[in-house]
Amino acid sequence: MIIKQKGCHDIYGLEAKKWNYVSQVIDAVCERYHYDFIRTPIFEASELFHRSIGEETDVVRKEMYDFKDKGNRDITLRPEGTAGVIRSYIENKMYGDSVQPVKLYYNGTMYRYERPQSGRDRELTQFGVEVLGSDDPMIDAEVISLAVNIYKILGLKGIKVNINSLGDQESRDNYRKVLIDYFTPYVNELCEDCKIRLEKNPLRILDCKIDCQLEIMKNAPIIVDYLNEESKKRFLAVQKYLDLLDIEYEVNPSIVRGLDYYNHTVFEIEADIEDFGSQNVLGGGGRYNHLVSQLGGPETPGIGFAMGIGRLILALEKEEIQLPIEEGIDVFVMYVSDTEKEYAVTLVQELRMNGFKAETEYMNRGLKGQFKQADRLKSKFLILLNDEELKENQIKIKNNQTKEENFIELDYILYYLDEQLSSFEESDCNCGHHHEEGHHCHCQHKDDGEINF
Ligand code: HAM
């Protein structure tokens, strides 16, 4: 038997429904915040990630899925979404678009060669947003609020927002010197990677998964103490907007992020849920005002974040949150004879084309078996085709909940079902929407009425 690769998942059944539901919420929220969907390739030239994520990061040093293609090109399966989006922004000259800033979101698989454990996969799915063209601290707060609101709308309670500022280039340069002075006397205590980082990129030491355990880390200088006036002012402005948006957060100087492209605002949202496990960072992001120019585009400020969908689903499950996933079908069409079967084929097609969730029999089961199948599928109505009745232009339809049966004229069946289903749904439905056309309620409503779409 061939089995799936380590750190990968097959997602199907109820799990797949949860993933789809989460994606629908993401789409709806992004629409409200006016972000446009972007889909970029899963593989890119390796150089893109080397130049953006940074040579000294764990992602580039250890976790990239690199290969040579048949044309001898160096290719990498994307480990994250930002680099590809920025490449696309530059390549498609989106900086010239009439609508600015450019606000984009994506939802797709990423690949990192990590040691798999719960919440840490080799194939992972990220939803992320990137805003390009505005340096307004208000956008930093908007991006954080978008992330927080997605968790809230899904019903997740245990989340904690940590923010920090890495400042501008001047602040970073100051801090770099301070870090080198601090760590140099302890160089022998550092892991082999961090010995190299000390010279090349000392900030990365603070993010090292091995050295983070060391005692010297606790007293390491923190960047907020080395921010220049401009950077401090900016950081305070972000906090002001977060306060205005009623987003709870903590300033946490240990947030430095694992990728090199950040400056100014950085943030992480962690699961504050008992026994959640060590992979508790649900999402993170920050500002990257030099990434576009670094990759060959014009100097353009940017900010974004990404959240792991796998970790989000784990958090929802840990908090035992029931997502309003629609189950069941509208109608199951039953038949026994061949002429009935021919009619069933066309009727099911017509029902589906008219927006009903319809199913029929494919396994040659007798009527008893078909009743059972309809129950398994949680069908609201049953249509029982019968040769004799069809000749009379009649069709038998049964409400599978009340067990009430009716004979309906053939031409009337769509209208009848529509009417019946809308009263069926109205009794169930507390979405508060008035469903005029077609009467069907497709709202994914929640008890607290937080989102209807
Ligand atoms: P990141 O912090 O590397 O940031 O990843 C974002 C989120 O992806 C993490 O918080 C986590 O939920 C999820 N994630 C990362 N690696 C794994 C993994 N191996 N298994 C499961 N989930 C994982 C970025 O990727 C940046 N591109 C975010 C960003 C966008 N910054 C600016 N714009």
Short mmCIF file of C-alpha atoms and ligand atoms in Angstrom, two decimals:
data_model
loop_
_atom_site.label_atom_id
_atom_site.label_comp_id
_atom_site.label_asym_id
_atom_site.label_seq_id
_atom_site.Cartn_x
_atom_site.Cartn_y
_atom_site.Cartn_z
CA MET A 1 0.00 0.00 0.00
CA ILE A 2 1.28 3.44 -0.86
CA ILE A 3 0.70 5.89 1.98
CA LYS A 4 0.76 9.66 2.09
CA GLN A 5 3.95 11.59 2.79
CA LYS A 6 4.89 12.63 6.33
CA GLY A 7 3.32 15.87 7.45
CA CYS A 8 0.55 15.71 4.82
CA HIS A 9 -3.17 15.12 5.34
CA ASP A 10 -6.12 13.69 3.46
CA ILE A 11 -9.05 15.95 4.22
CA TYR A 12 -12.48 14.49 3.53
CA GLY A 13 -15.93 13.92 5.05
CA LEU A 14 -16.90 16.28 7.89
CA GLU A 15 -13.33 17.59 8.08
CA ALA A 16 -13.55 18.72 4.44
CA LYS A 17 -16.88 20.41 5.15
CA LYS A 18 -15.23 22.36 7.99
CA TRP A 19 -12.41 23.46 5.70
CA ASN A 20 -14.90 24.60 3.07
CA TYR A 21 -16.98 26.44 5.63
CA VAL A 22 -13.91 28.25 6.97
CA SER A 23 -12.98 29.23 3.40
CA GLN A 24 -16.48 30.59 2.83
CA VAL A 25 -16.22 32.74 5.95
CA ILE A 26 -12.80 33.95 4.79
CA ASP A 27 -14.21 34.88 1.36
CA ALA A 28 -17.16 36.70 2.93
CA VAL A 29 -15.01 38.64 5.39
CA CYS A 30 -12.44 39.57 2.74
CA GLU A 31 -15.23 40.85 0.55
CA ARG A 32 -16.45 43.08 3.37
CA TYR A 33 -12.96 44.42 3.93
CA HIS A 34 -12.62 44.87 0.17
CA TYR A 35 -9.74 42.45 -0.50
CA ASP A 36 -9.49 40.78 -3.92
CA PHE A 37 -8.60 37.12 -4.35
CA ILE A 38 -5.27 36.30 -5.96
CA ARG A 39 -3.99 32.89 -6.99
CA THR A 40 -0.28 32.54 -7.69
CA PRO A 41 1.69 29.41 -8.67
CA ILE A 42 2.61 26.80 -6.08
CA PHE A 43 6.15 26.69 -7.44
CA GLU A 44 8.42 29.62 -8.18
CA ALA A 45 12.07 30.25 -8.98
CA SER A 46 14.05 29.40 -5.81
CA GLU A 47 15.75 32.78 -6.00
CA LEU A 48 12.47 34.51 -5.13
CA PHE A 49 12.43 32.95 -1.67
CA HIS A 50 16.17 33.36 -1.08
CA ARG A 51 15.90 37.07 -1.81
CA SER A 52 12.71 37.76 0.14
CA ILE A 53 12.52 35.42 3.14
CA GLY A 54 16.26 35.71 3.83
CA GLU A 55 19.26 33.36 3.69
CA GLU A 56 19.62 33.06 7.46
CA THR A 57 16.04 32.04 8.22
CA ASP A 58 15.16 28.45 9.11
CA VAL A 59 12.67 28.45 6.25
CA VAL A 60 15.35 29.05 3.62
CA ARG A 61 18.21 27.19 5.31
CA LYS A 62 16.35 24.02 6.21
CA GLU A 63 12.76 23.85 5.12
CA MET A 64 12.51 24.52 1.41
CA TYR A 65 11.28 21.90 -1.02
CA ASP A 66 13.86 22.58 -3.74
CA PHE A 67 14.35 20.72 -6.95
CA LYS A 68 15.69 21.09 -10.45
CA ASP A 69 13.06 20.81 -13.16
CA LYS A 70 13.69 19.06 -16.45
CA GLY A 71 14.99 22.32 -17.88
CA ASN A 72 17.60 22.45 -15.08
CA ARG A 73 15.92 25.42 -13.41
CA ASP A 74 16.08 25.83 -9.62
CA ILE A 75 12.51 25.56 -8.42
CA THR A 76 10.97 25.72 -4.94
CA LEU A 77 7.51 24.75 -3.75
CA ARG A 78 6.34 27.95 -2.05
CA PRO A 79 6.94 27.87 1.73
CA GLU A 80 4.69 30.93 2.20
CA GLY A 81 2.47 33.21 0.15
CA THR A 82 3.91 36.71 0.45
CA ALA A 83 6.89 36.32 -1.88
CA GLY A 84 4.76 35.02 -4.76
CA VAL A 85 2.16 37.76 -4.32
CA ILE A 86 4.84 40.46 -4.37
CA ARG A 87 6.44 38.88 -7.44
CA SER A 88 3.06 38.98 -9.13
CA TYR A 89 2.42 42.57 -7.98
CA ILE A 90 5.67 43.66 -9.62
CA GLU A 91 5.38 41.48 -12.73
CA ASN A 92 1.81 42.65 -13.39
CA LYS A 93 2.65 46.28 -12.55
CA MET A 94 -0.18 46.48 -10.04
CA TYR A 95 1.53 49.57 -8.60
CA GLY A 96 0.13 51.33 -11.69
CA ASP A 97 -3.49 50.29 -11.03
CA SER A 98 -5.95 53.13 -10.63
CA VAL A 99 -7.23 51.72 -7.34
CA GLN A 100 -4.66 52.07 -4.58
CA PRO A 101 -3.75 50.58 -2.17
CA VAL A 102 -3.85 47.13 -3.73
CA LYS A 103 -5.53 44.78 -1.25
CA LEU A 104 -5.17 41.07 -1.97
CA TYR A 105 -5.90 37.76 -0.27
CA TYR A 106 -5.01 34.14 -0.97
CA ASN A 107 -5.83 30.74 0.43
CA GLY A 108 -3.65 27.85 -0.63
CA THR A 109 -1.13 25.16 0.15
CA MET A 110 2.45 25.90 1.17
CA TYR A 111 5.31 23.47 1.69
CA ARG A 112 7.89 23.38 4.47
CA TYR A 113 10.24 20.52 5.22
CA GLU A 114 9.66 20.65 8.98
CA ARG A 115 9.61 17.97 11.65
CA PRO A 116 5.90 17.10 11.62
CA GLN A 117 3.83 17.17 14.80
CA SER A 118 0.31 18.23 15.65
CA GLY A 119 -0.19 21.64 14.05
CA ARG A 120 3.11 21.51 12.20
CA ASP A 121 2.87 20.00 8.74
CA ARG A 122 4.93 19.71 5.60
CA GLU A 123 1.96 20.54 3.41
CA LEU A 124 0.09 23.37 5.13
CA THR A 125 -2.68 25.68 4.02
CA GLN A 126 -2.46 29.39 4.64
CA PHE A 127 -5.01 32.10 4.23
CA GLY A 128 -3.21 35.42 3.96
CA VAL A 129 -3.66 39.03 2.93
CA GLU A 130 -1.23 41.59 1.54
CA VAL A 131 -1.85 45.35 1.25
CA LEU A 132 0.49 47.24 -1.05
CA GLY A 133 0.93 50.94 -1.53
CA SER A 134 -0.04 52.45 1.83
CA ASP A 135 2.16 53.17 4.82
CA ASP A 136 -0.73 54.42 6.94
CA PRO A 137 -0.66 52.81 10.43
CA MET A 138 -4.43 52.56 10.08
CA ILE A 139 -3.90 49.75 7.55
CA ASP A 140 -1.70 47.88 10.03
CA ALA A 141 -4.62 47.93 12.47
CA GLU A 142 -7.08 46.96 9.71
CA VAL A 143 -5.04 43.89 8.78
CA ILE A 144 -4.84 42.80 12.43
CA SER A 145 -8.57 43.40 12.88
CA LEU A 146 -9.38 41.36 9.77
CA ALA A 147 -7.45 38.39 11.18
CA VAL A 148 -8.99 38.75 14.63
CA ASN A 149 -12.50 39.07 13.22
CA ILE A 150 -12.19 35.87 11.24
CA TYR A 151 -11.40 33.99 14.44
CA LYS A 152 -14.22 35.78 16.26
CA ILE A 153 -16.81 35.18 13.55
CA LEU A 154 -15.95 31.50 13.60
CA GLY A 155 -16.65 31.57 17.32
CA LEU A 156 -13.11 31.09 18.61
CA LYS A 157 -12.69 32.65 22.02
CA GLY A 158 -9.18 31.82 23.16
CA ILE A 159 -7.03 34.10 21.06
CA LYS A 160 -4.31 36.50 22.10
CA VAL A 161 -2.84 39.21 19.89
CA ASN A 162 0.83 40.04 20.45
CA ILE A 163 2.30 43.04 18.69
CA ASN A 164 5.78 44.50 18.44
CA SER A 165 7.72 46.91 16.28
CA LEU A 166 10.99 46.15 14.54
CA GLY A 167 11.34 49.83 13.64
CA ASP A 168 12.87 51.36 10.55
CA GLN A 169 16.33 50.72 9.12
CA GLU A 170 18.05 53.14 11.50
CA SER A 171 16.45 51.52 14.54
CA ARG A 172 17.32 48.08 13.22
CA ASP A 173 20.96 49.07 12.64
CA ASN A 174 21.22 50.38 16.21
CA TYR A 175 19.65 47.25 17.58
CA ARG A 176 21.87 45.03 15.47
CA LYS A 177 24.98 46.56 17.05
CA VAL A 178 23.52 46.16 20.54
CA LEU A 179 22.68 42.51 19.87
CA ILE A 180 26.17 41.77 18.56
CA ASP A 181 27.70 43.35 21.67
CA TYR A 182 25.35 41.38 23.88
CA PHE A 183 25.75 37.94 22.34
CA THR A 184 29.47 38.02 21.45
CA PRO A 185 30.68 37.09 24.98
CA TYR A 186 28.30 34.09 24.88
CA VAL A 187 29.19 32.94 21.39
CA ASN A 188 30.24 29.48 22.58
CA GLU A 189 26.83 28.87 24.10
CA LEU A 190 25.08 29.49 20.78
CA CYS A 191 24.16 26.74 18.33
CA GLU A 192 26.17 26.41 15.13
CA ASP A 193 23.55 28.27 13.06
CA CYS A 194 23.42 31.15 15.52
CA LYS A 195 27.21 31.51 15.50
CA ILE A 196 26.85 32.37 11.81
CA ARG A 197 23.73 34.49 12.49
CA LEU A 198 25.67 36.55 15.04
CA GLU A 199 27.70 38.00 12.19
CA LYS A 200 25.17 37.95 9.40
CA ASN A 201 21.79 38.60 10.99
CA PRO A 202 21.81 38.69 14.82
CA LEU A 203 18.06 39.36 15.02
CA ARG A 204 17.51 35.79 13.83
CA ILE A 205 19.15 34.47 17.04
CA LEU A 206 16.08 35.65 18.94
CA ASP A 207 13.91 33.41 16.79
CA CYS A 208 16.10 30.29 16.99
CA LYS A 209 14.13 27.19 17.94
CA ILE A 210 17.20 25.71 19.68
CA ASP A 211 18.72 28.69 21.44
CA CYS A 212 15.40 30.12 22.64
CA GLN A 213 15.81 27.81 25.66
CA LEU A 214 19.08 29.48 26.76
CA GLU A 215 19.18 31.59 29.93
CA ILE A 216 20.97 34.41 28.06
CA MET A 217 17.88 34.89 25.89
CA LYS A 218 15.85 36.12 28.84
CA ASN A 219 18.06 39.17 29.37
CA ALA A 220 18.69 39.95 25.71
CA PRO A 221 18.10 43.61 24.81
CA ILE A 222 14.68 44.29 23.35
CA ILE A 223 14.08 46.28 20.19
CA VAL A 224 11.45 48.69 21.53
CA ASP A 225 14.22 50.25 23.63
CA TYR A 226 16.15 51.08 20.46
CA LEU A 227 13.39 52.47 18.26
CA ASN A 228 14.04 56.00 16.98
CA GLU A 229 11.40 58.71 17.49
CA GLU A 230 9.81 58.17 14.09
CA SER A 231 9.41 54.42 14.64
CA LYS A 232 8.09 54.91 18.17
CA LYS A 233 5.51 57.40 16.90
CA ARG A 234 4.40 54.98 14.24
CA PHE A 235 4.08 52.11 16.68
CA LEU A 236 1.95 54.23 19.00
CA ALA A 237 -0.29 55.20 16.08
CA VAL A 238 -0.91 51.52 15.29
CA GLN A 239 -1.88 50.97 18.93
CA LYS A 240 -4.22 53.98 18.82
CA TYR A 241 -6.07 52.50 15.83
CA LEU A 242 -6.23 49.07 17.45
CA ASP A 243 -7.79 50.72 20.51
CA LEU A 244 -10.29 52.50 18.28
CA LEU A 245 -11.19 49.18 16.67
CA ASP A 246 -11.58 47.60 20.10
CA ILE A 247 -8.94 44.98 19.42
CA GLU A 248 -7.32 43.66 22.56
CA TYR A 249 -3.55 43.19 22.26
CA GLU A 250 -0.36 43.02 24.20
CA VAL A 251 2.96 44.60 23.29
CA ASN A 252 5.31 41.64 23.35
CA PRO A 253 8.98 42.43 22.66
CA SER A 254 9.83 38.79 21.96
CA ILE A 255 7.89 38.81 18.67
CA VAL A 256 10.55 39.07 15.97
CA ARG A 257 9.02 36.73 13.33
CA GLY A 258 10.82 34.01 11.43
CA LEU A 259 11.18 35.76 8.08
CA ASP A 260 13.58 38.57 7.21
CA TYR A 261 11.41 40.98 5.25
CA TYR A 262 9.71 42.74 8.15
CA ASN A 263 10.10 46.24 9.55
CA HIS A 264 7.91 48.35 11.86
CA THR A 265 4.75 46.47 12.92
CA VAL A 266 4.97 42.73 13.52
CA PHE A 267 2.31 40.65 15.20
CA GLU A 268 1.29 37.13 16.06
CA ILE A 269 -2.04 35.72 17.14
CA GLU A 270 -1.78 32.77 19.46
CA ALA A 271 -4.27 30.24 20.71
CA ASP A 272 -4.92 30.84 24.37
CA ILE A 273 -6.57 27.45 24.86
CA GLU A 274 -5.68 24.90 27.51
CA ASP A 275 -3.69 21.89 26.23
CA PHE A 276 -3.51 23.31 22.74
CA GLY A 277 0.04 22.11 22.27
CA SER A 278 3.27 23.81 21.38
CA GLN A 279 2.26 24.94 17.88
CA ASN A 280 -0.01 27.61 19.24
CA VAL A 281 0.74 30.47 16.85
CA LEU A 282 -2.41 30.60 14.75
CA GLY A 283 -1.23 33.41 12.50
CA GLY A 284 1.26 36.17 12.09
CA GLY A 285 2.41 38.96 9.89
CA GLY A 286 3.75 42.43 9.70
CA ARG A 287 4.91 45.34 7.61
CA TYR A 288 7.53 44.99 4.87
CA ASN A 289 8.21 48.41 3.37
CA HIS A 290 11.29 47.37 1.39
CA LEU A 291 10.28 43.99 0.02
CA VAL A 292 8.84 45.28 -3.25
CA SER A 293 11.99 47.27 -4.08
CA GLN A 294 14.19 44.40 -2.88
CA LEU A 295 12.51 42.20 -5.49
CA GLY A 296 13.00 44.75 -8.26
CA GLY A 297 9.82 46.83 -8.05
CA PRO A 298 9.41 50.48 -7.12
CA GLU A 299 9.77 51.49 -3.46
CA THR A 300 6.31 50.47 -2.15
CA PRO A 301 5.17 49.95 1.44
CA GLY A 302 3.37 46.74 2.26
CA ILE A 303 1.83 44.80 5.11
CA GLY A 304 0.16 41.43 5.46
CA PHE A 305 -0.39 38.35 7.52
CA ALA A 306 -1.14 34.67 7.12
CA MET A 307 -2.96 32.13 9.26
CA GLY A 308 -2.66 28.36 9.15
CA ILE A 309 -6.03 26.81 8.37
CA GLY A 310 -5.02 23.47 9.91
CA ARG A 311 -4.17 25.14 13.23
CA LEU A 312 -7.36 27.16 13.08
CA ILE A 313 -9.45 23.99 12.66
CA LEU A 314 -7.56 22.36 15.54
CA ALA A 315 -8.39 25.39 17.71
CA LEU A 316 -12.08 25.24 16.73
CA GLU A 317 -12.12 21.55 17.62
CA LYS A 318 -10.33 22.14 20.93
CA GLU A 319 -12.99 24.71 21.86
CA GLU A 320 -15.68 22.29 20.65
CA ILE A 321 -17.18 24.88 18.34
CA GLN A 322 -19.97 23.54 16.15
CA LEU A 323 -19.77 25.15 12.74
CA PRO A 324 -23.16 25.63 11.05
CA ILE A 325 -22.44 23.09 8.37
CA GLU A 326 -25.42 22.26 6.21
CA GLU A 327 -26.13 18.58 6.13
CA GLY A 328 -28.56 16.55 4.12
CA ILE A 329 -30.23 16.94 0.74
CA ASP A 330 -33.54 18.38 -0.36
CA VAL A 331 -34.98 15.43 -2.19
CA PHE A 332 -34.30 11.77 -2.98
CA VAL A 333 -35.92 10.36 -6.11
CA MET A 334 -36.94 6.70 -5.75
CA TYR A 335 -37.87 4.24 -8.51
CA VAL A 336 -38.12 0.50 -9.18
CA SER A 337 -38.87 -0.20 -12.84
CA ASP A 338 -36.80 0.76 -15.89
CA THR A 339 -39.34 3.31 -17.18
CA GLU A 340 -39.41 4.95 -13.77
CA LYS A 341 -35.61 4.96 -13.82
CA GLU A 342 -35.59 6.81 -17.14
CA TYR A 343 -37.94 9.36 -15.71
CA ALA A 344 -35.81 9.58 -12.51
CA VAL A 345 -32.69 10.43 -14.51
CA THR A 346 -34.35 13.42 -16.16
CA LEU A 347 -36.23 14.54 -13.06
CA VAL A 348 -33.09 14.58 -10.90
CA GLN A 349 -31.34 16.58 -13.61
CA GLU A 350 -34.20 19.08 -13.73
CA LEU A 351 -34.28 19.41 -9.95
CA ARG A 352 -30.54 20.05 -9.81
CA MET A 353 -30.70 22.59 -12.62
CA ASN A 354 -33.34 24.42 -10.62
CA GLY A 355 -31.20 24.68 -7.52
CA PHE A 356 -32.37 21.72 -5.46
CA LYS A 357 -29.99 19.30 -3.81
CA ALA A 358 -31.27 16.12 -5.39
CA GLU A 359 -30.10 12.53 -5.36
CA THR A 360 -31.33 9.21 -6.71
CA GLU A 361 -30.61 5.48 -6.62
CA TYR A 362 -27.49 4.04 -8.29
CA MET A 363 -27.08 0.72 -6.51
CA ASN A 364 -30.08 -1.29 -7.72
CA ARG A 365 -31.57 -1.33 -4.22
CA GLY A 366 -35.21 -2.21 -3.71
CA LEU A 367 -37.64 0.29 -2.25
CA LYS A 368 -36.77 -0.61 1.33
CA GLY A 369 -33.10 -0.05 0.65
CA GLN A 370 -33.86 3.26 -1.05
CA PHE A 371 -35.84 4.48 1.97
CA LYS A 372 -32.84 3.66 4.15
CA GLN A 373 -30.48 5.44 1.77
CA ALA A 374 -32.71 8.53 1.81
CA ASP A 375 -32.54 8.53 5.61
CA ARG A 376 -28.76 8.16 5.55
CA LEU A 377 -28.59 11.16 3.24
CA LYS A 378 -30.92 13.11 5.56
CA SER A 379 -33.24 13.86 2.68
CA LYS A 380 -36.01 16.30 3.51
CA PHE A 381 -38.37 14.99 0.83
CA LEU A 382 -38.81 11.74 -1.08
CA ILE A 383 -40.23 11.43 -4.54
CA LEU A 384 -41.63 7.96 -5.21
CA LEU A 385 -41.95 7.35 -8.94
CA ASN A 386 -44.57 4.88 -10.07
CA ASP A 387 -45.31 3.86 -13.69
CA GLU A 388 -49.07 3.94 -13.27
CA GLU A 389 -49.12 7.31 -11.54
CA LEU A 390 -46.71 8.81 -14.08
CA LYS A 391 -49.15 7.87 -16.85
CA GLU A 392 -51.74 9.90 -14.96
CA ASN A 393 -49.31 12.83 -14.79
CA GLN A 394 -49.05 12.39 -11.04
CA ILE A 395 -46.06 12.12 -8.75
CA LYS A 396 -45.98 11.06 -5.11
CA ILE A 397 -43.96 13.21 -2.76
CA LYS A 398 -43.38 12.57 0.92
CA ASN A 399 -42.17 14.90 3.62
CA ASN A 400 -39.56 12.72 5.31
CA GLN A 401 -39.94 14.52 8.62
CA THR A 402 -43.74 14.68 9.03
CA LYS A 403 -44.23 11.59 6.82
CA GLU A 404 -47.08 13.44 5.10
CA GLU A 405 -47.66 12.22 1.51
CA ASN A 406 -49.15 14.12 -1.41
CA PHE A 407 -49.86 13.54 -5.07
CA ILE A 408 -48.68 16.42 -7.20
CA GLU A 409 -49.08 17.10 -10.90
CA LEU A 410 -45.81 16.63 -12.79
CA ASP A 411 -45.61 20.22 -14.01
CA TYR A 412 -46.14 21.49 -10.53
CA ILE A 413 -43.36 19.58 -8.77
CA LEU A 414 -40.65 22.29 -8.82
CA TYR A 415 -43.03 24.92 -7.53
CA TYR A 416 -44.39 22.59 -4.87
CA LEU A 417 -40.94 21.57 -3.58
CA ASP A 418 -39.77 25.14 -3.53
CA GLU A 419 -42.72 26.23 -1.48
CA GLN A 420 -42.47 23.29 0.90
CA LEU A 421 -38.74 23.73 1.41
CA SER A 422 -39.03 27.42 2.12
CA SER A 423 -41.57 26.83 4.89
CA PHE A 424 -39.36 23.94 6.06
CA GLU A 425 -36.39 26.28 6.24
CA GLU A 426 -38.25 29.25 7.64
CA SER A 427 -39.12 27.29 10.74
CA ASP A 428 -35.43 26.42 11.11
CA CYS A 429 -34.02 29.68 9.98
CA ASN A 430 -33.16 32.54 12.27
CA CYS A 431 -30.94 34.36 9.86
CA GLY A 432 -33.16 37.41 9.76
CA HIS A 433 -32.93 37.67 5.99
CA HIS A 434 -35.94 37.98 3.78
CA HIS A 435 -35.50 35.35 1.05
CA GLU A 436 -37.43 36.57 -1.89
CA GLU A 437 -36.14 34.91 -4.98
CA GLY A 438 -36.43 31.14 -4.92
CA HIS A 439 -37.16 31.24 -1.18
CA HIS A 440 -34.08 29.18 -0.40
CA CYS A 441 -32.08 30.18 2.64
CA HIS A 442 -28.38 29.70 2.03
CA CYS A 443 -27.31 31.74 5.02
CA GLN A 444 -24.70 30.07 7.20
CA HIS A 445 -26.33 31.56 10.23
CA LYS A 446 -24.97 31.35 13.72
CA ASP A 447 -26.93 31.43 16.93
CA ASP A 448 -25.45 34.74 17.99
CA GLY A 449 -26.22 36.16 14.55
CA GLU A 450 -22.68 37.44 14.08
CA ILE A 451 -22.45 36.70 10.38
CA ASN A 452 -25.05 36.04 7.73
CA PHE A 453 -24.04 35.46 4.18
P1 HAM B 1 4.48 32.48 9.14
O1 HAM B 1 4.47 32.96 10.54
O2 HAM B 1 5.69 31.75 8.68
O3 HAM B 1 4.23 33.76 8.24
O4 HAM B 1 3.23 31.57 8.87
C1 HAM B 1 1.93 32.02 9.14
C2 HAM B 1 1.10 30.93 9.79
O5 HAM B 1 1.10 29.76 8.97
C3 HAM B 1 1.62 30.44 11.12
O6 HAM B 1 1.24 31.29 12.16
C4 HAM B 1 0.97 29.08 11.22
O7 HAM B 1 -0.37 29.20 11.65
C5 HAM B 1 0.96 28.62 9.78
N1 HAM B 1 2.10 27.71 9.58
C6 HAM B 1 3.37 28.02 9.28
N2 HAM B 1 4.12 26.92 9.16
C7 HAM B 1 3.30 25.87 9.40
C8 HAM B 1 3.46 24.45 9.41
N3 HAM B 1 4.62 23.87 9.14
N4 HAM B 1 2.38 23.69 9.68
C9 HAM B 1 1.17 24.25 9.93
N5 HAM B 1 0.96 25.58 9.91
C10 HAM B 1 2.00 26.38 9.66
C11 HAM B 1 4.19 33.75 6.88
O8 HAM B 1 4.16 32.75 6.23
C12 HAM B 1 4.13 35.13 6.28
N6 HAM B 1 4.11 34.98 4.82
C13 HAM B 1 2.94 35.89 6.77
C14 HAM B 1 2.86 37.25 6.19
C15 HAM B 1 2.07 37.64 5.16
N7 HAM B 1 3.58 38.28 6.55
C16 HAM B 1 3.27 39.32 5.78
N8 HAM B 1 2.36 38.92 4.93
#
